PDB file of C-alpha atoms in Angstrom:
ATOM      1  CA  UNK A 691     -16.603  16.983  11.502  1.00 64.00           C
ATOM      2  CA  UNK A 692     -16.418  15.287  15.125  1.00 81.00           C
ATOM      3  CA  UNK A 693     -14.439  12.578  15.897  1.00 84.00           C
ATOM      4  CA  UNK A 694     -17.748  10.726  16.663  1.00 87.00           C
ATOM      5  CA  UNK A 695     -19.113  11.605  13.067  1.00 89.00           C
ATOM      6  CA  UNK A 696     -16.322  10.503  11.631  1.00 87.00           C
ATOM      7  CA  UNK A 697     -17.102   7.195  13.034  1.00 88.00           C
ATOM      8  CA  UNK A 698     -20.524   6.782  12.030  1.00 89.00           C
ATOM      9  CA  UNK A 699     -19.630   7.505   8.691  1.00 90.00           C
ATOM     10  CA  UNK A 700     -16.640   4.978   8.227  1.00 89.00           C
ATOM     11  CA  UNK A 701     -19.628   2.546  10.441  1.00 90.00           C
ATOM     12  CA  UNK A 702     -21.988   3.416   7.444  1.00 91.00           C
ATOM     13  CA  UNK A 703     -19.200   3.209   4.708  1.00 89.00           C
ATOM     14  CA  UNK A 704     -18.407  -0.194   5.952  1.00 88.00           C
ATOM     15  CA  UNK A 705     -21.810  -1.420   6.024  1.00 90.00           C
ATOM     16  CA  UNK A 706     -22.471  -0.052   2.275  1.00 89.00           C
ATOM     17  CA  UNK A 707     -19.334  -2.167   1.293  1.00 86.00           C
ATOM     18  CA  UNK A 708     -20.178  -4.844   2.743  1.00 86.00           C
ATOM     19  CA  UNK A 709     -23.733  -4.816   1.527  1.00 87.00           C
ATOM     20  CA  UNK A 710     -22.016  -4.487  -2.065  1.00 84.00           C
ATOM     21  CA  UNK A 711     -19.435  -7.053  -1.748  1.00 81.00           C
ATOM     22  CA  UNK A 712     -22.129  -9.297  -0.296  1.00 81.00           C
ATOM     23  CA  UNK A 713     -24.148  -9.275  -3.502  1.00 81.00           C
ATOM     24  CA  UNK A 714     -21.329  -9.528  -5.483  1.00 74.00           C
ATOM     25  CA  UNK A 715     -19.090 -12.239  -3.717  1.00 71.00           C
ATOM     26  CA  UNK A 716     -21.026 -15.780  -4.350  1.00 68.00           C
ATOM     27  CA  UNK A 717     -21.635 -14.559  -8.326  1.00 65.00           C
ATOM     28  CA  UNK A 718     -17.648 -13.897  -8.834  1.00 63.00           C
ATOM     29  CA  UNK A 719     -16.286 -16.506  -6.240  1.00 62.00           C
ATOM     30  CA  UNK A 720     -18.674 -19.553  -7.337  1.00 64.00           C
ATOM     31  CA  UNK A 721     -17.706 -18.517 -11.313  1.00 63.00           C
ATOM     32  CA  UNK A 722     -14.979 -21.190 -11.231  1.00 67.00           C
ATOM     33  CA  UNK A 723     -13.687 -23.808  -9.276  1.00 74.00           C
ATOM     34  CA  UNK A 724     -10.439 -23.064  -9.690  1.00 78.00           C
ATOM     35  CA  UNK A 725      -8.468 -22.017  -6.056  1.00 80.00           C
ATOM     36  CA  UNK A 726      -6.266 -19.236  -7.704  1.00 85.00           C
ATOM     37  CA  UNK A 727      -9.285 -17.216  -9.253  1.00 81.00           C
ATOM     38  CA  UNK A 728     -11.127 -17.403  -5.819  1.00 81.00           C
ATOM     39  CA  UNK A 729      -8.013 -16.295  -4.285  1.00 86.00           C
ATOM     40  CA  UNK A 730      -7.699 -13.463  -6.576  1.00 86.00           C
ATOM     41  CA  UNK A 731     -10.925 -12.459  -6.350  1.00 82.00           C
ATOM     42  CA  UNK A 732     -10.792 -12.658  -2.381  1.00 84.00           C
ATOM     43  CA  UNK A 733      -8.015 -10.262  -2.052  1.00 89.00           C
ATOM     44  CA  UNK A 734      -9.418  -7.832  -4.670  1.00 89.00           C
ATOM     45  CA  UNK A 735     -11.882  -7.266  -2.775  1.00 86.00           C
ATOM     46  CA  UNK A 736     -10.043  -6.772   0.288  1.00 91.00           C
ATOM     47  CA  UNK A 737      -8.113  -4.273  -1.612  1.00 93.00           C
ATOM     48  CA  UNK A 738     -11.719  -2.510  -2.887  1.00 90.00           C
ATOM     49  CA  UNK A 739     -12.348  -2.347   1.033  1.00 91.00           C
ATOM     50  CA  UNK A 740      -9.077  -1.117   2.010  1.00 93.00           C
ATOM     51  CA  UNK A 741      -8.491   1.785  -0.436  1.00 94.00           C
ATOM     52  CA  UNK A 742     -12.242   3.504   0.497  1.00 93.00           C
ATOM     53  CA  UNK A 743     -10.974   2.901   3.858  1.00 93.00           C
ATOM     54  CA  UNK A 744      -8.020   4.627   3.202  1.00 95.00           C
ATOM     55  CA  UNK A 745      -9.601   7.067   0.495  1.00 94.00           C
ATOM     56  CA  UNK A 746     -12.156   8.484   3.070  1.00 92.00           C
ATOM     57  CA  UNK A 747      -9.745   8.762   5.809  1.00 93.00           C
ATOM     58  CA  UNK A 748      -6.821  10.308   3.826  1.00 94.00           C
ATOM     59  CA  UNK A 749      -9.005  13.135   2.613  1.00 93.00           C
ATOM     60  CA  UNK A 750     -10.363  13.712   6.192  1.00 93.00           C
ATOM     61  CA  UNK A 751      -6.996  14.204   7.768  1.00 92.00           C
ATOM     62  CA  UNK A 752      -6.446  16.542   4.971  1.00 92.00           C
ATOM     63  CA  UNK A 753      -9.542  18.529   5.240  1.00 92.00           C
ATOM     64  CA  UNK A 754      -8.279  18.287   9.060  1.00 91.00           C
ATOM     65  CA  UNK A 755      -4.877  19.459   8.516  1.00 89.00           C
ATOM     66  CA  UNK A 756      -6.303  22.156   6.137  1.00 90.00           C
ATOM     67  CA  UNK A 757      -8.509  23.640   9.007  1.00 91.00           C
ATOM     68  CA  UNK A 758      -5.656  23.130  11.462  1.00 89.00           C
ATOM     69  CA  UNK A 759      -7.710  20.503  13.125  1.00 88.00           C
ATOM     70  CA  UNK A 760      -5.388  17.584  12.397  1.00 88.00           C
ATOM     71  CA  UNK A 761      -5.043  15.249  15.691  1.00 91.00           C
ATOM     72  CA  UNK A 762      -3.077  11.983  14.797  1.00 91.00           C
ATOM     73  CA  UNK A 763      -5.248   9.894  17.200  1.00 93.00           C
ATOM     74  CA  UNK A 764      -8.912  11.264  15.276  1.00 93.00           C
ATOM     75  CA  UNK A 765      -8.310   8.411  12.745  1.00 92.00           C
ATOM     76  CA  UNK A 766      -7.707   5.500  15.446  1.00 95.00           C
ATOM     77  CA  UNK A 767     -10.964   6.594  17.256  1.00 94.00           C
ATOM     78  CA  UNK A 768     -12.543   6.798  14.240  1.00 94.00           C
ATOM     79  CA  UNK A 769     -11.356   3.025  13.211  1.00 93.00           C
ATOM     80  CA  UNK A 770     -12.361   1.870  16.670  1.00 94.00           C
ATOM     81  CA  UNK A 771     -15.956   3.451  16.635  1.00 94.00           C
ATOM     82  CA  UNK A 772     -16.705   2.284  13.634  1.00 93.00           C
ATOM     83  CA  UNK A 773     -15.358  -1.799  15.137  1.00 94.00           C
ATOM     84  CA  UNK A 774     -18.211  -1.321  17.582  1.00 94.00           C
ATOM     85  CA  UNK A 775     -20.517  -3.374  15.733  1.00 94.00           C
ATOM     86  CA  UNK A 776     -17.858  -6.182  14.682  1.00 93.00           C
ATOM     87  CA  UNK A 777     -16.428  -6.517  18.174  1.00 95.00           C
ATOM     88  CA  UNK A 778     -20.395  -7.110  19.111  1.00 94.00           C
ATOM     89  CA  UNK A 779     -20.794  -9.578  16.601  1.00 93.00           C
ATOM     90  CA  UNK A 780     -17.823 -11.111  17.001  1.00 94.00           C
ATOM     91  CA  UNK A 781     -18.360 -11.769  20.754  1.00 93.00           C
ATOM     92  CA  UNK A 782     -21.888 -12.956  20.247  1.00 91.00           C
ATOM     93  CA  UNK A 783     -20.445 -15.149  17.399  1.00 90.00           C
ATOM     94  CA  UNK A 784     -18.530 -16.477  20.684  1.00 90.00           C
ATOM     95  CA  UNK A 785     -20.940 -16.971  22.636  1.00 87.00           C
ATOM     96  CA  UNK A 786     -23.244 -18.875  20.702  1.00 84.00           C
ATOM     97  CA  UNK A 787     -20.337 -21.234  19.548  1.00 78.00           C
ATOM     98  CA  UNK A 788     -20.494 -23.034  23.148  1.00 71.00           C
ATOM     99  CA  UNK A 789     -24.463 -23.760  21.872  1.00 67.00           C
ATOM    100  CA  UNK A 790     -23.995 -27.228  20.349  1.00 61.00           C
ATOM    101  CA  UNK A 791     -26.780 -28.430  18.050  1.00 65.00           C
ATOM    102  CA  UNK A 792     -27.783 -24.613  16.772  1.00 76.00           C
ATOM    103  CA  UNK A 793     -27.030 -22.484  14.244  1.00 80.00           C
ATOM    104  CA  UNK A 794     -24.412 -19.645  15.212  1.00 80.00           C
ATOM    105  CA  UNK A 795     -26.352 -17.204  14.009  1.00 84.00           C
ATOM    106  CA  UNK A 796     -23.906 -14.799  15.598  1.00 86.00           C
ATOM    107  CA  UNK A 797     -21.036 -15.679  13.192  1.00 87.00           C
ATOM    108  CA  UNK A 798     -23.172 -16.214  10.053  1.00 87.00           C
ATOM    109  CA  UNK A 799     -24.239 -12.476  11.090  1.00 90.00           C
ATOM    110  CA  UNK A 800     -20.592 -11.472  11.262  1.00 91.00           C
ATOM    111  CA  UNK A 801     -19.710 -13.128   8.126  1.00 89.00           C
ATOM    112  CA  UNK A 802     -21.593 -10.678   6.600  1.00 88.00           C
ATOM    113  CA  UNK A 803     -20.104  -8.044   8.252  1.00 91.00           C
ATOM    114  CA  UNK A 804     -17.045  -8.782   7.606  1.00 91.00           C
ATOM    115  CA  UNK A 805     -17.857 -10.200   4.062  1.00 88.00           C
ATOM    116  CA  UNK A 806     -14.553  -8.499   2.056  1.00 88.00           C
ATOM    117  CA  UNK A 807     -12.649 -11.266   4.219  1.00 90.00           C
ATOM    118  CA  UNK A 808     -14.477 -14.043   3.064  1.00 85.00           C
ATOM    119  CA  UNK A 809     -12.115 -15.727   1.293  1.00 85.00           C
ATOM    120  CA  UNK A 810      -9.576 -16.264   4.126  1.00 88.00           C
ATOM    121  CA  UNK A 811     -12.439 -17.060   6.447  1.00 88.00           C
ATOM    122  CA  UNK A 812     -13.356 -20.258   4.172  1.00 85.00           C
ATOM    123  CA  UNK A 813      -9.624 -20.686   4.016  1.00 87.00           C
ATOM    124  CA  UNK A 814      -9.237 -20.780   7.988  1.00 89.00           C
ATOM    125  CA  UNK A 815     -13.063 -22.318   8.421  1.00 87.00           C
ATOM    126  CA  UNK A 816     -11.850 -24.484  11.660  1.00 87.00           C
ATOM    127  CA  UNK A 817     -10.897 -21.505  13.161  1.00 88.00           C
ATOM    128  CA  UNK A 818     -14.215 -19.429  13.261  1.00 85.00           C
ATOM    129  CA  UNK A 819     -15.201 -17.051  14.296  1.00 87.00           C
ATOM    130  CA  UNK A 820     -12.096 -16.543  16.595  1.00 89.00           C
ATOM    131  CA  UNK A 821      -9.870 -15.652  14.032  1.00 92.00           C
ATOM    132  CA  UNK A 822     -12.457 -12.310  13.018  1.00 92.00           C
ATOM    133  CA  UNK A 823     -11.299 -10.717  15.363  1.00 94.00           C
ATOM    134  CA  UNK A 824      -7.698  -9.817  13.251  1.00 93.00           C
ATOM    135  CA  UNK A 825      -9.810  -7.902  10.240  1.00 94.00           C
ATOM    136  CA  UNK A 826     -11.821  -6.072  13.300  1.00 95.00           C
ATOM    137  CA  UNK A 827      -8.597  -4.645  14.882  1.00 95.00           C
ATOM    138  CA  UNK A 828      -7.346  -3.896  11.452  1.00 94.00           C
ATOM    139  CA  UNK A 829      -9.603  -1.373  10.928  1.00 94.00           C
ATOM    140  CA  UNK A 830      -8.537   1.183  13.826  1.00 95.00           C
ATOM    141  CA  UNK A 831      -5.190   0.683  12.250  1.00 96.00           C
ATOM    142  CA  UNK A 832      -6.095   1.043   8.903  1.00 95.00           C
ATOM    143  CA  UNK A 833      -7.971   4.310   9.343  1.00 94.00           C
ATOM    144  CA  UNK A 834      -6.069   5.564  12.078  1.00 95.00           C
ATOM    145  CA  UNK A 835      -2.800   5.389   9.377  1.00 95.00           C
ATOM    146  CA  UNK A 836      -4.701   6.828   6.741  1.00 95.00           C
ATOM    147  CA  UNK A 837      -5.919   9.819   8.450  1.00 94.00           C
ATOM    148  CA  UNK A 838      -2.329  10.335   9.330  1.00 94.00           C
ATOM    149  CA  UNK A 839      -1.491  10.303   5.433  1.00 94.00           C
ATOM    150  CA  UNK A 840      -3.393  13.126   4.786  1.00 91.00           C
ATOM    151  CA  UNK A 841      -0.912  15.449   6.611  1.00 90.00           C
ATOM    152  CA  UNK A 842       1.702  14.299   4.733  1.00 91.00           C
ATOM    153  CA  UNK A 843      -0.559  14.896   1.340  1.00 91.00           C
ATOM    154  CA  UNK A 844      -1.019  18.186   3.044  1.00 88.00           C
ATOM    155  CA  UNK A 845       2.316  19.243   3.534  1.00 88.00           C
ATOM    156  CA  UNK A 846       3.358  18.061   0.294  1.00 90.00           C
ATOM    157  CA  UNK A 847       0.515  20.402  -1.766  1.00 89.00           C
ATOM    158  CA  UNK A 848       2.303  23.067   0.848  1.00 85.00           C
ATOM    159  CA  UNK A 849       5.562  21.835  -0.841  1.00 90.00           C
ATOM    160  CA  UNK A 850       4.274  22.126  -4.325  1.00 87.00           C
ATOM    161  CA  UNK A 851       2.716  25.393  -3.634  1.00 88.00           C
ATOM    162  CA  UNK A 852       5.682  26.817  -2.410  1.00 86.00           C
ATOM    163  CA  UNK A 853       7.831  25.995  -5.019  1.00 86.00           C
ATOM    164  CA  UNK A 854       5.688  27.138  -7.786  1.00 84.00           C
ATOM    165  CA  UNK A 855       6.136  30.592  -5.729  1.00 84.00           C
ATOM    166  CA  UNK A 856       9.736  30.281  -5.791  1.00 82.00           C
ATOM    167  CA  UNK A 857       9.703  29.658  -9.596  1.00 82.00           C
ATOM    168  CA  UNK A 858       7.434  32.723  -9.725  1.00 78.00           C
ATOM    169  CA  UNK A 859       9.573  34.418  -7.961  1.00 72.00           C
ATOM    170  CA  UNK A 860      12.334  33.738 -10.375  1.00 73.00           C
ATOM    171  CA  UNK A 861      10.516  34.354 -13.710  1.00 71.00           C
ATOM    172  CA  UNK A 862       9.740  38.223 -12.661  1.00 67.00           C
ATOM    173  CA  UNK A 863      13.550  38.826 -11.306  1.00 66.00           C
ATOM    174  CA  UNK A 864      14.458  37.537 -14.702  1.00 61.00           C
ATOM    175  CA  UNK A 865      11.326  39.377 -16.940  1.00 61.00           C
ATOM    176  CA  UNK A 866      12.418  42.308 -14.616  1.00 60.00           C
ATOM    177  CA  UNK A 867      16.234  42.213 -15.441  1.00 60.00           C
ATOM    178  CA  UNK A 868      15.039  41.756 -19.160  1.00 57.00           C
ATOM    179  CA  UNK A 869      12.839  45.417 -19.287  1.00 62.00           C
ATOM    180  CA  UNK A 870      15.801  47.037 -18.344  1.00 57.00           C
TER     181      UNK A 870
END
């Protein structure tokens, strides 16, 4: 899979989670009042967000590193393709804030898109939508990093393979020195 694919699909992963997490957020956040439970809840579902991030990308530097097609920087490009349509939103969201009077359509849009972060954007509302733009450059960094674990889950099945040869190795010297 191209570099480019790889994009669109963490672009189209993103948009299912946040199309999940969007139905889900207001029914688990407004449960209870209380601050710690929404807090919880927030970061849960950062951490939902994060590990398919991570899941996705992991297994494609492994299928990479499997096919000898591992390139560290696949994953970054990857994570920065699939920011296209946050780093649009986010500047529109920008633009529209200098509109006084109007609805900034442009950062209710990129609440949305960026609904797993909810919770700290309520918690930092006076400084939206300017502070989006730290979960859009964590993505490049999050998938980038991820793509790079799965050479080192690559070379550690390697590992593990190897030694079970070694210990096979062993067992027929000794079944061998047994027959004799």
């Amino acid at each position: 899979m191209g570099i480019t694919k790889q994009g669109l699909r963490l672009l189209g992963t993103h948009a299912i989670m946040s199309l999940v997490l969007f139905i889900f957020m207001p029914s688990l956040l407004g449960l209870f009042e209380n601050e710690i439970y929404q807090w919880v809840i927030g970061l849960i579902y950062i951490a939902i967000f994060w590990l398919i991030i991570y899941a996705d990308m992991s297994n494609k530097g492994l299928d990479d590193a499997k096919k000898d097609a591992f390139a560290p920087y696949k994953g970054f490009i990857a994570g920065l393709i699939a920011s296209i349509p946050g780093v649009i939103l986010y500047l529109l969201a920008i633009m529209m804030k200098s509109s006084t009077g109007s609805i900034n359509w442009g950062a209710i849009v990129l609440r949305v898109w960026l609904v797993p972060y909810t919770k700290l954007f309520l918690a930092f509302e006076n400084m939206m939508p300017e502070i989006a733009i730290i979960p859009i450059a964590l993505l490049p960094l999050l998938s980038g990093i991820s793509y790079i674990d799965g050479l080192r889950k690559r070379n550690k099945i390697l590992k593990a393979i190897e030694k079970a040869e070694t210990m096979r190795a062993e067992k027929s010297k000794v079944n061998m020195s047994l027959q004799r």
